[in-house]
Amino acid sequence: MSATFHPTDPAALEAGAMLPEAFFVVSRNEETADTFTLALRPVKAGAQRPFEPGQFNMLYAFGTGESAISISGSPEETDLLIHTIRRVGIVTSALDRLAVGDTVGLRGPFGSAWPMDEARGRDLVFVAGGIGLAPLRPAILHALAHRGDYGRLVILAGARGAGDVIFLDQLHEWAKEPDVEVRLTVDRAGSEWPHHVGVVTTLIPRAKFDKANAVAMVCGPEIMMRFTAVELAKSGLPDQSVFVTLERNMKCAVGLCGHCQFGPEFICRDGPVFRYDRIRHWFSQREV
Amino acid sequence: MDDETIRLITGCAKNVRFRAGDAIARQGEPADEFFLLREGHVALEMPAPQGGAVRLQTVDEGDVVGWSWLVPPYHWHFDLRAVSEVRAFSIDGRCLRRKCDSDPRFGYEMMKHFSVLMADRLEATRLQLLDLYRGPAAASNP
Ligand SMILES: Cc1cc2nc3c(=O)[nH]c(=O)nc-3n(C[C@H](O)[C@H](O)[C@H](O)COP(=O)(O)OP(=O)(O)OC[C@H]3O[C@@H](n4cnc5c(N)ncnc54)[C@H](O)[C@@H]3O)c2cc1C
């Protein structure tokens, strides 16, 4: 997409990839006790930013700092940029203090995207752990908006407990769509929880998809993604058909500072979405 | 599984049904059987220290549940509860143990299948213990 900043492109850098632009907070929604969703609109009219599913923006909480946050809304609706954020530290807590009408700085969109073109005509398997459902959501919404382009959709979502599942209502809605299978699981629950209990990888053997013609998109903690890829391989899906997204600490987002280096790759420049066979080696190593 | 193995297992099997909420097995009771689920969901639970039950895992159609019939002293290690209507094959553990003892080839086949089941369960439990999605105070991933 032409409006996307590809960090290796010097013209894009000059075009302002390093300069945050002001966006209004148009709405906020509490997803769980520590996770919230902000809808943002550019202060300057006509400054919409088209994006591809899987890309992220750098959100700048004025006076505090910047964080990489994936876009979690539909790529078809670019009037608002939607971000789902988990409060973990200084910047995300500052973003959490934003109210409707406040402004936030935004740079982006940056990074590689989920392989929506390559996946055309194939079954799609989405495996999400925790807030990992947020970066996958644009890909799911895109596939639902272009239903004829894809085969069966399988959405497997895992979370810590019943109160930690984000987009729960929407998951229930998606489950009603034809040829869409949604399975939810939590790591721990009481007997009132109506869905699965167990780690998200245990859902993979139960899911129905064409192993010979499917693409999996996986987002969650690194260990979860590694075990998911192993389980997908056991069920017949090769690593070349598995895509993961990596979230390492990031500063410049344009491949200059080296903060987000992962083996030979810079996550901001080459990722965050990677084909699994290309980074598998680095997954099993500590401190890369 | 080859036909002979399946024949030996079905010789020890019977059809069972449970209603949603039924207790199928209780921790500490003799584990004289295991189940192959044909339909419905079953929860593995343990009594919680603060009362009620903690749900450890759920299993459904096609899953095998229970290996305590194979491990002395042959007692259930958790409660089993039907979450929905359940149809299953119940396999008599004593009947199967006798066949394993008298036919080592069959016994080895059963051990191979159940060790995969145990290894999968152990791996899933390890991941559960890692508490993958916990807050930043203890984890480095979002
Ligand atoms: C490409 C990309 C996309 C992301 N998308 C989202 C998203 O959609 N929603 C969301 O909530 N978060 C997302 N993150 C993670 C987010 O950037 C960090 O949680 C945030 O920068 C933390 O900043 P902080 O100042 O609040 O926390 P800090 O005070 O800097 O750190 C608090 C804790 O979080 C850990 N931490 C900080 N940054 C990261 C990180 N990038 N990855 C793992 N652990 C980290 C620290 O080690 C520390 O334990 C994404 C990260 C990347 C690189």
XYZ file of C-alpha atoms and ligand atoms in Angstrom:
483
model
C 0.000 0.000 0.000
C 1.433 3.341 -1.010
C 0.707 5.214 2.231
C 2.537 2.609 4.283
C 6.012 3.530 5.493
C 8.420 0.841 4.481
C 11.363 1.667 6.681
C 14.023 0.689 4.170
C 12.677 3.328 1.771
C 14.604 6.592 2.409
C 11.839 8.635 0.773
C 9.418 7.308 3.340
C 11.726 8.440 6.106
C 11.794 11.929 4.642
C 8.012 11.828 4.301
C 7.749 11.858 8.053
C 8.022 8.318 9.398
C 9.901 9.765 12.387
C 7.441 12.581 13.117
C 4.339 11.767 15.130
C 1.089 13.283 13.945
C -1.707 14.229 16.351
C -4.771 11.963 16.571
C -7.919 12.430 18.689
C -9.172 9.639 20.906
C -12.695 9.163 19.539
C -13.752 6.286 21.790
C -12.358 3.831 24.280
C -13.598 0.429 25.289
C -12.551 -1.659 28.284
C -11.764 -5.184 27.032
C -10.541 -6.729 30.296
C -9.233 -5.445 33.639
C -5.899 -4.441 32.036
C -6.691 -4.156 28.333
C -8.512 -1.388 26.501
C -9.230 -0.354 22.920
C -8.760 3.178 21.585
C -10.294 4.430 18.338
C -8.225 7.281 16.881
C -9.020 9.878 14.201
C -6.467 12.294 12.697
C -6.756 15.857 13.979
C -5.908 17.043 10.457
C -8.804 16.253 8.096
C -7.938 13.807 5.317
C -4.855 12.423 7.036
C -6.203 8.837 7.073
C -3.599 6.091 6.996
C -4.449 2.924 5.092
C -2.816 -0.166 6.527
C -2.466 -3.871 5.951
C -3.524 -6.504 8.518
C -0.623 -7.164 10.889
C 0.952 -3.700 10.725
C 1.545 -1.515 13.748
C 1.789 2.148 14.672
C 4.045 3.904 17.146
C 1.718 5.617 19.628
C 3.222 8.543 21.461
C 1.779 9.473 24.848
C 2.872 13.131 24.969
C 5.399 13.808 27.691
C 5.893 10.102 28.426
C 7.070 8.107 25.443
C 6.259 5.846 22.515
C 5.116 2.247 22.146
C 4.621 -0.032 19.178
C 0.954 -1.026 19.052
C -0.620 -3.206 16.353
C -3.681 -1.992 14.559
C -6.636 -4.111 15.648
C -9.444 -2.721 13.479
C -10.683 -3.507 10.000
C -8.354 -2.519 7.127
C -11.540 -1.757 5.163
C -12.440 1.089 7.534
C -9.573 3.563 7.635
C -11.543 6.522 9.031
C -10.636 5.335 12.487
C -7.471 3.571 13.557
C -8.235 1.022 16.274
C -5.602 -0.104 18.787
C -6.003 -2.611 21.601
C -3.523 -2.048 24.383
C -2.523 -3.975 27.474
C -1.322 -1.845 30.369
C 2.102 -3.238 31.270
C 4.380 -0.281 32.038
C 5.010 3.423 31.762
C 3.861 4.238 28.221
C 0.905 1.863 28.107
C -0.256 3.231 31.489
C -0.063 6.769 30.061
C -2.110 5.602 27.049
C -4.573 4.070 29.502
C -5.084 7.492 31.116
C -6.271 8.994 27.801
C -9.921 9.975 27.691
C -12.197 10.642 24.725
C -11.183 13.987 23.171
C -7.523 13.742 24.274
C -4.782 13.643 21.660
C -2.032 11.129 21.071
C 0.892 11.183 18.625
C 1.020 8.498 15.933
C 3.697 7.333 13.486
C 3.056 4.576 10.993
C 1.789 2.224 9.820
C 4.968 0.172 9.865
C 6.070 -3.347 9.222
C 5.194 -6.468 7.275
C 1.642 -7.798 6.997
C -0.167 -11.110 7.325
C -0.018 -12.973 3.964
C -3.606 -12.293 2.899
C -2.801 -12.487 -0.841
C -0.749 -15.656 -0.570
C -3.540 -17.222 1.529
C -6.220 -16.682 -1.121
C -8.119 -19.864 -1.938
C -6.818 -21.626 1.177
C -8.236 -22.381 4.610
C -7.102 -19.891 7.255
C -6.169 -20.970 10.763
C -5.772 -18.168 13.300
C -4.168 -19.099 16.612
C -4.165 -16.337 19.232
C -2.791 -16.254 22.749
C -3.922 -13.490 25.111
C -3.693 -10.050 23.523
C -2.327 -11.785 20.408
C -5.883 -11.764 19.116
C -5.582 -7.984 18.576
C -2.962 -8.078 15.761
C -4.855 -10.992 14.153
C -8.215 -9.229 14.203
C -7.614 -7.123 11.037
C -6.752 -10.321 9.140
C -9.908 -12.046 10.430
C -12.053 -9.010 9.532
C -10.434 -8.844 6.090
C -11.131 -12.545 5.464
C -14.755 -12.106 6.585
C -15.154 -9.069 4.319
C -13.762 -11.058 1.363
C -15.353 -14.363 2.265
C -15.283 -15.755 -1.273
C -11.507 -15.399 -1.452
C -10.791 -17.871 1.333
C -11.781 -21.383 2.390
C -12.759 -22.317 5.898
C -11.810 -19.972 8.754
C -10.648 -21.516 12.006
C -10.120 -19.192 14.965
C -8.470 -20.711 18.041
C -8.123 -18.285 20.934
C -6.483 -18.901 24.288
C -6.366 -16.695 27.361
C -5.378 -16.918 30.999
C -8.833 -17.013 32.567
C -12.452 -16.315 31.745
C -12.059 -12.577 32.484
C -9.052 -12.234 30.167
C -10.610 -13.020 26.789
C -10.636 -9.947 24.556
C -13.325 -9.405 21.875
C -15.475 -12.123 23.486
C -18.760 -10.842 21.984
C -17.196 -10.646 18.562
C -15.807 -14.172 18.845
C -19.361 -15.360 19.523
C -20.591 -13.410 16.477
C -17.874 -14.845 14.241
C -18.818 -18.357 15.370
C -22.271 -17.855 13.816
C -20.824 -17.214 10.331
C -21.001 -20.124 7.873
C -17.815 -22.151 7.570
C -16.199 -20.377 10.496
C -15.050 -22.466 13.459
C -14.268 -20.611 16.684
C -12.773 -22.420 19.661
C -11.991 -20.670 22.898
C -9.889 -21.967 25.716
C -8.505 -20.649 28.995
C -5.649 -21.982 31.089
C -7.700 -22.054 34.266
C -11.396 -21.794 35.025
C -14.145 -22.702 37.405
C -16.974 -25.021 36.397
C -19.109 -22.103 35.129
C -16.808 -21.510 32.104
C -18.683 -23.030 29.123
C -15.749 -23.403 26.693
C -12.526 -25.404 26.644
C -9.946 -25.458 29.405
C -6.313 -26.156 28.554
C -3.556 -24.500 26.555
C -4.433 -23.200 23.115
C -2.227 -25.802 21.397
C -4.616 -28.555 22.545
C -7.274 -27.085 20.246
C -5.228 -27.691 17.096
C -5.859 -31.451 16.703
C -9.596 -30.783 17.138
C -9.820 -28.071 14.478
C -11.152 -29.027 11.057
C -9.187 -27.577 8.136
C -7.546 -28.784 4.949
C -3.975 -29.484 6.076
C -2.782 -29.690 2.482
C -4.139 -26.257 1.640
C -4.144 -24.001 4.678
C -2.212 -21.042 6.044
C -1.849 -20.483 9.787
C -1.367 -17.054 11.360
C -0.215 -17.175 14.954
C 0.201 -14.433 17.539
C 0.946 -14.672 21.231
C 3.874 -15.132 23.598
C 6.902 -16.651 21.865
C 6.745 -19.992 23.694
C 3.108 -20.358 22.790
C 3.909 -19.656 19.114
C 6.734 -22.203 19.123
C 4.532 -24.956 20.572
C 1.725 -23.965 18.215
C 4.022 -24.385 15.200
C 5.090 -27.815 16.514
C 1.467 -28.868 16.952
C 0.520 -27.538 13.500
C 3.414 -29.511 11.997
C 2.195 -32.644 13.825
C -1.221 -32.136 12.284
C 0.338 -31.890 8.804
C 0.829 -28.156 8.237
C 4.439 -27.396 7.246
C 6.383 -24.486 8.786
C 6.315 -22.700 5.394
C 2.551 -22.317 5.802
C 2.819 -20.875 9.308
C 3.246 -17.155 9.972
C 3.998 -15.612 13.348
C 4.344 -12.070 14.613
C 7.117 -11.031 16.944
C 6.898 -8.267 19.503
C 10.266 -7.217 20.792
C 11.067 -3.908 22.406
C 11.158 -1.262 19.709
C 12.391 2.322 19.577
C 12.772 3.900 16.128
C 10.497 1.495 14.176
C 12.416 2.260 10.974
C 15.369 -0.139 11.140
C 17.922 2.355 12.403
C 18.445 1.860 16.126
C 18.781 -1.953 16.331
C 16.685 -2.109 19.504
C 14.379 -4.796 18.110
C 17.027 -7.032 16.536
C 16.086 -10.726 16.505
C 18.942 -12.831 15.164
C 19.805 -11.272 11.805
C 16.391 -9.599 11.484
C 15.107 -6.265 12.699
C 11.537 -6.823 13.770
C 10.422 -3.325 12.743
C 12.084 -3.494 9.324
C 11.646 -7.176 8.380
C 8.664 -8.026 10.601
C 6.706 -8.107 12.801
C 5.104 -10.837 10.649
C 7.547 -13.586 9.657
C 7.160 -16.916 7.907
C 7.952 -19.405 10.636
C 10.565 -21.462 8.787
C 12.623 -18.276 8.295
C 12.951 -17.474 12.001
C 12.393 -20.891 13.609
C 16.087 -21.225 14.363
C 16.110 -18.041 16.446
C 12.984 -18.997 18.336
C 14.728 -21.746 20.227
C 17.621 -19.513 21.317
C 17.677 -17.344 24.379
C 18.523 -13.650 24.281
C 18.705 -13.156 20.521
C -3.993 -49.210 15.429
C -4.145 -52.525 13.606
C -7.363 -54.579 13.391
C -6.223 -57.134 15.977
C -5.496 -54.400 18.561
C -8.888 -52.806 17.923
C -10.574 -56.226 18.241
C -8.891 -56.838 21.592
C -9.929 -53.406 22.900
C -13.535 -53.598 21.723
C -13.780 -56.950 23.510
C -13.456 -54.952 26.753
C -15.689 -52.021 25.709
C -19.285 -51.049 26.348
C -21.385 -48.048 25.401
C -22.140 -45.490 28.112
C -24.087 -42.217 28.296
C -23.976 -39.349 30.769
C -26.161 -36.310 31.258
C -24.709 -32.795 31.538
C -23.409 -32.305 35.095
C -23.036 -36.026 35.894
C -19.961 -37.046 37.875
C -18.296 -39.690 35.697
C -15.402 -40.468 38.051
C -14.102 -39.169 41.353
C -10.551 -38.586 42.537
C -9.303 -41.465 44.714
C -11.923 -43.960 43.530
C -10.818 -47.148 41.731
C -10.035 -46.457 38.075
C -11.464 -49.616 36.560
C -12.110 -48.036 33.194
C -11.141 -45.342 30.740
C -13.256 -43.600 28.127
C -13.145 -42.949 24.428
C -15.482 -40.009 23.819
C -17.851 -40.325 20.881
C -19.859 -37.173 21.520
C -19.986 -34.352 24.070
C -17.547 -32.617 26.415
C -15.973 -33.835 29.618
C -14.064 -31.755 32.188
C -11.157 -32.931 34.341
C -11.512 -31.175 37.684
C -9.861 -31.081 41.080
C -11.355 -29.805 44.314
C -10.106 -26.234 44.912
C -8.581 -25.378 48.308
C -11.002 -22.456 48.602
C -13.994 -24.676 47.779
C -15.641 -25.591 44.500
C -13.683 -27.172 41.671
C -10.822 -26.064 39.451
C -11.253 -27.145 35.873
C -7.885 -28.408 34.608
C -8.735 -29.495 31.113
C -11.652 -30.301 28.868
C -11.777 -33.102 26.338
C -14.252 -33.919 23.629
C -15.162 -36.130 20.685
C -12.368 -38.490 19.688
C -10.362 -37.960 22.876
C -9.299 -40.714 25.245
C -9.627 -39.850 28.903
C -7.963 -41.689 31.774
C -4.759 -43.645 32.110
C -5.057 -44.453 35.812
C -6.276 -47.952 34.842
C -2.685 -48.588 33.663
C -0.784 -47.164 36.635
C -0.896 -48.847 40.076
C -2.696 -48.462 42.417
C -5.312 -47.833 39.696
C -7.108 -44.885 41.281
C -8.475 -41.782 39.537
C -6.234 -38.736 39.977
C -8.975 -36.189 39.251
C -12.747 -35.850 38.985
C -14.406 -36.315 35.622
C -17.588 -34.386 34.956
C -19.850 -34.381 31.889
C -20.174 -30.780 30.660
C -22.797 -31.717 28.076
C -24.644 -34.884 27.076
C -21.890 -37.455 26.587
C -21.777 -40.680 24.614
C -18.633 -42.742 25.056
C -17.073 -46.166 24.984
C -16.104 -47.264 28.454
C -13.160 -49.658 28.309
C -12.808 -52.064 31.214
C -9.292 -51.544 32.620
C -9.036 -54.906 34.387
C -10.101 -56.749 31.238
C -7.501 -54.808 29.231
C -4.739 -55.354 31.804
C -5.349 -59.106 31.652
C -4.998 -59.013 27.868
C -1.839 -56.884 28.141
C -0.324 -59.386 30.586
C -1.091 -62.409 28.448
C -0.185 -60.783 25.089
C 2.974 -58.639 25.417
C 2.705 -57.432 21.789
C -0.724 -56.021 22.563
C 0.553 -54.688 25.895
C 3.375 -52.865 24.090
C 0.881 -51.381 21.578
C -1.232 -50.064 24.456
C 1.832 -48.634 26.234
C 2.891 -46.845 23.033
C -0.523 -45.230 22.620
C -0.929 -44.273 26.241
C 2.611 -42.923 26.590
C 1.875 -40.477 23.734
C -1.284 -39.456 25.558
C 0.637 -38.975 28.813
C 3.451 -37.037 27.096
C 0.930 -34.711 25.405
C -0.828 -34.122 28.702
C 2.467 -33.486 30.491
C 3.520 -30.952 27.859
C 0.152 -29.171 28.060
C 0.426 -29.069 31.857
C 3.934 -27.593 31.627
C 2.660 -24.843 29.338
C -0.241 -24.208 31.706
C 2.255 -23.933 34.577
C 4.291 -21.352 32.655
C 1.249 -19.116 32.919
C 1.944 -17.695 29.466
C -0.314 -14.673 29.608
C 0.350 -13.415 33.116
C 1.018 -9.751 33.852
C 4.299 -7.939 33.217
C 5.467 -8.133 36.832
C 6.474 -11.704 36.172
C 6.504 -12.048 32.379
C 8.455 -10.426 29.616
C 5.872 -10.811 26.878
C 2.655 -8.810 26.492
C 5.382 -4.800 16.561
C 4.788 -4.723 17.933
C 3.413 -4.711 18.076
C 2.853 -4.613 19.355
N 1.483 -4.595 19.465
C 0.934 -4.438 20.685
C -0.482 -4.329 20.815
O -1.243 -4.392 19.841
N -0.987 -4.143 22.063
C -0.171 -4.079 23.169
O -0.685 -3.912 24.273
N 1.153 -4.206 23.078
C 1.723 -4.364 21.864
N 3.087 -4.449 21.759
C 3.896 -4.413 22.981
C 4.046 -2.956 23.430
O 4.825 -2.256 22.484
C 4.738 -2.921 24.797
O 3.943 -3.590 25.742
C 4.922 -1.492 25.257
O 5.869 -0.839 24.447
C 5.396 -1.466 26.687
O 5.715 -0.141 27.030
P 5.559 0.391 28.510
O 6.337 1.668 28.619
O 4.138 0.431 28.898
O 6.243 -0.749 29.339
P 7.722 -0.741 29.948
O 7.669 0.102 31.185
O 8.702 -0.388 28.877
O 7.883 -2.278 30.263
C 6.980 -2.972 31.123
C 7.168 -4.467 30.926
O 6.786 -4.868 29.605
C 7.886 -5.493 28.945
N 7.880 -5.051 27.548
C 8.022 -3.797 27.085
N 7.925 -3.751 25.761
C 7.742 -5.015 25.344
C 7.572 -5.633 24.103
N 7.602 -4.983 22.960
N 7.401 -6.962 24.073
C 7.401 -7.664 25.186
N 7.536 -7.140 26.406
C 7.706 -5.847 26.491
C 9.119 -5.044 29.674
O 10.169 -6.006 29.601
C 8.612 -4.924 31.097
O 8.574 -6.181 31.730
C 3.672 -4.556 20.499
C 5.067 -4.560 20.339
C 5.616 -4.649 19.077
C 7.094 -4.633 18.931
